[in-house]
Amino acid sequence: QVQLVESGGGLVQPGGSLRLSCAASRSLASINAMDWYRQAPGQERELVAHIAGGGRINYADSVKGRFTISVDNAKNTVYLQMNSLKPEDTAVYYCNARIVAGTGTSYYWGQGTQVTVSS
């Protein structure tokens, strides 16, 4: 298993920036993929950013060019740098780890961190 702890959320004005962190309890080298999701009230959880082995990265169209996912392997941490924030970015942001083993694929979620974009 892996435990994930998100941090860095808060209240920011439109156009502002935040950096979210997701600290994992095991080496990122043993995790096949890391994702950032978000969920707004009354909405389905949506994939925001994805990074997989080999450094392959994908973003949702709604955040492309504004958000950047990165990792610090020494700290077992994945980051989501969010720039040019918009009110529609308001949501609880979750990180997710995907671990593939011989028995199948397991998914692990953090507790989430609230991001509120408002003037």
PDB file of C-alpha atoms in Angstrom:
ATOM      1  CA  GLN A   1       0.000   0.000   0.000  1.00  0.00           C
ATOM      2  CA  VAL A   2       0.893   3.655  -0.209  1.00  0.00           C
ATOM      3  CA  GLN A   3      -0.352   6.599   1.797  1.00  0.00           C
ATOM      4  CA  LEU A   4      -0.791   9.932   0.046  1.00  0.00           C
ATOM      5  CA  VAL A   5      -1.036  13.316   1.735  1.00  0.00           C
ATOM      6  CA  GLU A   6      -2.010  16.395  -0.249  1.00  0.00           C
ATOM      7  CA  SER A   7      -1.224  19.920   0.850  1.00  0.00           C
ATOM      8  CA  GLY A   8      -0.948  23.423  -0.534  1.00  0.00           C
ATOM      9  CA  GLY A   9      -4.568  24.284  -1.136  1.00  0.00           C
ATOM     10  CA  GLY A  10      -6.161  27.518  -0.076  1.00  0.00           C
ATOM     11  CA  LEU A  11      -7.936  30.657  -1.182  1.00  0.00           C
ATOM     12  CA  VAL A  12      -6.491  32.567  -4.106  1.00  0.00           C
ATOM     13  CA  GLN A  13      -7.701  35.369  -6.351  1.00  0.00           C
ATOM     14  CA  PRO A  14      -8.367  34.788 -10.038  1.00  0.00           C
ATOM     15  CA  GLY A  15      -5.116  34.943 -11.937  1.00  0.00           C
ATOM     16  CA  GLY A  16      -3.162  33.790  -8.922  1.00  0.00           C
ATOM     17  CA  SER A  17      -1.069  30.694  -8.390  1.00  0.00           C
ATOM     18  CA  LEU A  18      -0.856  27.758  -6.019  1.00  0.00           C
ATOM     19  CA  ARG A  19       1.406  24.754  -5.802  1.00  0.00           C
ATOM     20  CA  LEU A  20      -0.118  21.536  -4.533  1.00  0.00           C
ATOM     21  CA  SER A  21       2.004  18.749  -3.091  1.00  0.00           C
ATOM     22  CA  CYS A  22       1.299  15.055  -2.768  1.00  0.00           C
ATOM     23  CA  ALA A  23       3.695  13.210  -0.499  1.00  0.00           C
ATOM     24  CA  ALA A  24       3.830   9.444  -0.931  1.00  0.00           C
ATOM     25  CA  SER A  25       4.910   6.937   1.689  1.00  0.00           C
ATOM     26  CA  ARG A  26       6.986   4.921  -0.741  1.00  0.00           C
ATOM     27  CA  SER A  27       9.386   5.552  -3.567  1.00  0.00           C
ATOM     28  CA  LEU A  28       7.823   6.971  -6.693  1.00  0.00           C
ATOM     29  CA  ALA A  29       9.912   4.454  -8.605  1.00  0.00           C
ATOM     30  CA  SER A  30       7.582   1.769  -7.252  1.00  0.00           C
ATOM     31  CA  ILE A  31       4.456   3.648  -8.364  1.00  0.00           C
ATOM     32  CA  ASN A  32       3.434   3.150 -11.960  1.00  0.00           C
ATOM     33  CA  ALA A  33       1.501   6.392 -12.375  1.00  0.00           C
ATOM     34  CA  MET A  34       0.419   9.428 -10.396  1.00  0.00           C
ATOM     35  CA  ASP A  35      -2.642  11.508 -11.134  1.00  0.00           C
ATOM     36  CA  TRP A  36      -4.192  14.731  -9.938  1.00  0.00           C
ATOM     37  CA  TYR A  37      -7.980  14.785  -9.894  1.00  0.00           C
ATOM     38  CA  ARG A  38     -10.413  17.429  -8.782  1.00  0.00           C
ATOM     39  CA  GLN A  39     -14.030  17.417  -7.738  1.00  0.00           C
ATOM     40  CA  ALA A  40     -16.297  20.424  -7.429  1.00  0.00           C
ATOM     41  CA  PRO A  41     -19.537  20.298  -5.418  1.00  0.00           C
ATOM     42  CA  GLY A  42     -22.201  18.407  -7.317  1.00  0.00           C
ATOM     43  CA  GLN A  43     -19.743  17.426 -10.029  1.00  0.00           C
ATOM     44  CA  GLU A  44     -18.003  14.217 -10.940  1.00  0.00           C
ATOM     45  CA  ARG A  45     -14.361  13.801 -10.135  1.00  0.00           C
ATOM     46  CA  GLU A  46     -12.262  14.667 -13.177  1.00  0.00           C
ATOM     47  CA  LEU A  47      -8.711  13.916 -14.159  1.00  0.00           C
ATOM     48  CA  VAL A  48      -6.555  17.035 -14.241  1.00  0.00           C
ATOM     49  CA  ALA A  49      -3.015  15.797 -14.820  1.00  0.00           C
ATOM     50  CA  HIS A  50      -1.235  12.492 -15.218  1.00  0.00           C
ATOM     51  CA  ILE A  51       2.374  11.396 -15.066  1.00  0.00           C
ATOM     52  CA  ALA A  52       3.532   7.846 -15.728  1.00  0.00           C
ATOM     53  CA  GLY A  53       6.734   5.871 -15.867  1.00  0.00           C
ATOM     54  CA  GLY A  54       9.111   7.306 -18.390  1.00  0.00           C
ATOM     55  CA  GLY A  55       7.871  10.791 -17.635  1.00  0.00           C
ATOM     56  CA  ARG A  56       4.845  10.682 -19.913  1.00  0.00           C
ATOM     57  CA  ILE A  57       2.541  13.553 -18.969  1.00  0.00           C
ATOM     58  CA  ASN A  58      -1.004  14.441 -19.970  1.00  0.00           C
ATOM     59  CA  TYR A  59      -3.292  17.287 -18.950  1.00  0.00           C
ATOM     60  CA  ALA A  60      -6.956  17.993 -19.208  1.00  0.00           C
ATOM     61  CA  ASP A  61      -7.680  20.504 -21.950  1.00  0.00           C
ATOM     62  CA  SER A  62      -9.143  22.889 -19.399  1.00  0.00           C
ATOM     63  CA  VAL A  63      -5.815  23.264 -17.579  1.00  0.00           C
ATOM     64  CA  LYS A  64      -3.301  22.745 -20.365  1.00  0.00           C
ATOM     65  CA  GLY A  65      -0.840  25.599 -20.486  1.00  0.00           C
ATOM     66  CA  ARG A  66      -1.704  26.725 -16.957  1.00  0.00           C
ATOM     67  CA  PHE A  67      -0.955  23.689 -14.775  1.00  0.00           C
ATOM     68  CA  THR A  68       2.271  21.715 -14.560  1.00  0.00           C
ATOM     69  CA  ILE A  69       2.737  18.330 -12.927  1.00  0.00           C
ATOM     70  CA  SER A  70       6.203  17.397 -11.729  1.00  0.00           C
ATOM     71  CA  VAL A  71       7.901  14.999  -9.345  1.00  0.00           C
ATOM     72  CA  ASP A  72      10.726  15.117  -6.863  1.00  0.00           C
ATOM     73  CA  ASN A  73      11.864  11.529  -6.548  1.00  0.00           C
ATOM     74  CA  ALA A  74      14.161  12.276  -3.622  1.00  0.00           C
ATOM     75  CA  LYS A  75      11.184  13.557  -1.643  1.00  0.00           C
ATOM     76  CA  ASN A  76       8.659  10.987  -2.915  1.00  0.00           C
ATOM     77  CA  THR A  77       6.470  13.910  -3.844  1.00  0.00           C
ATOM     78  CA  VAL A  78       4.444  14.918  -6.871  1.00  0.00           C
ATOM     79  CA  TYR A  79       3.495  18.552  -7.409  1.00  0.00           C
ATOM     80  CA  LEU A  80       0.837  20.410  -9.291  1.00  0.00           C
ATOM     81  CA  GLN A  81       1.813  23.981 -10.083  1.00  0.00           C
ATOM     82  CA  MET A  82      -1.336  25.929 -10.888  1.00  0.00           C
ATOM     83  CA  ASN A  83      -1.024  29.319 -12.569  1.00  0.00           C
ATOM     84  CA  SER A  84      -3.564  31.742 -13.991  1.00  0.00           C
ATOM     85  CA  LEU A  85      -6.222  30.256 -11.770  1.00  0.00           C
ATOM     86  CA  LYS A  86      -9.864  30.718 -12.667  1.00  0.00           C
ATOM     87  CA  PRO A  87     -12.985  30.474 -10.511  1.00  0.00           C
ATOM     88  CA  GLU A  88     -13.905  27.294 -12.345  1.00  0.00           C
ATOM     89  CA  ASP A  89     -10.739  25.699 -10.960  1.00  0.00           C
ATOM     90  CA  THR A  90     -12.368  25.725  -7.526  1.00  0.00           C
ATOM     91  CA  ALA A  91     -12.555  22.145  -6.277  1.00  0.00           C
ATOM     92  CA  VAL A  92     -11.102  19.623  -3.909  1.00  0.00           C
ATOM     93  CA  TYR A  93      -7.918  18.323  -5.472  1.00  0.00           C
ATOM     94  CA  TYR A  94      -6.853  14.718  -4.932  1.00  0.00           C
ATOM     95  CA  CYS A  95      -3.771  12.799  -5.883  1.00  0.00           C
ATOM     96  CA  ASN A  96      -4.001   9.175  -6.913  1.00  0.00           C
ATOM     97  CA  ALA A  97      -1.348   6.494  -7.165  1.00  0.00           C
ATOM     98  CA  ARG A  98      -1.618   3.529  -9.478  1.00  0.00           C
ATOM     99  CA  ILE A  99       0.393   0.428  -8.658  1.00  0.00           C
ATOM    100  CA  VAL A 100       0.494  -2.532 -11.014  1.00  0.00           C
ATOM    101  CA  ALA A 101       1.405  -5.930  -9.612  1.00  0.00           C
ATOM    102  CA  GLY A 102       1.016  -9.498 -10.767  1.00  0.00           C
ATOM    103  CA  THR A 103      -2.333  -9.684  -8.996  1.00  0.00           C
ATOM    104  CA  GLY A 104      -3.710  -6.607 -10.729  1.00  0.00           C
ATOM    105  CA  THR A 105      -3.794  -2.846 -10.457  1.00  0.00           C
ATOM    106  CA  SER A 106      -4.449  -0.994  -7.212  1.00  0.00           C
ATOM    107  CA  TYR A 107      -5.457   2.646  -6.792  1.00  0.00           C
ATOM    108  CA  TYR A 108      -4.785   4.810  -3.754  1.00  0.00           C
ATOM    109  CA  TRP A 109      -6.244   8.209  -2.939  1.00  0.00           C
ATOM    110  CA  GLY A 110      -5.186  11.036  -0.730  1.00  0.00           C
ATOM    111  CA  GLN A 111      -7.584  12.951   1.503  1.00  0.00           C
ATOM    112  CA  GLY A 112      -7.756  15.952  -0.795  1.00  0.00           C
ATOM    113  CA  THR A 113      -6.961  19.632  -0.445  1.00  0.00           C
ATOM    114  CA  GLN A 114      -9.413  22.462  -1.072  1.00  0.00           C
ATOM    115  CA  VAL A 115      -8.634  25.058  -3.721  1.00  0.00           C
ATOM    116  CA  THR A 116     -10.904  28.086  -3.861  1.00  0.00           C
ATOM    117  CA  VAL A 117     -10.451  30.732  -6.547  1.00  0.00           C
ATOM    118  CA  SER A 118     -12.457  33.824  -5.754  1.00  0.00           C
ATOM    119  CA  SER A 119     -12.130  37.579  -5.710  1.00  0.00           C
TER     120      SER A 119
END
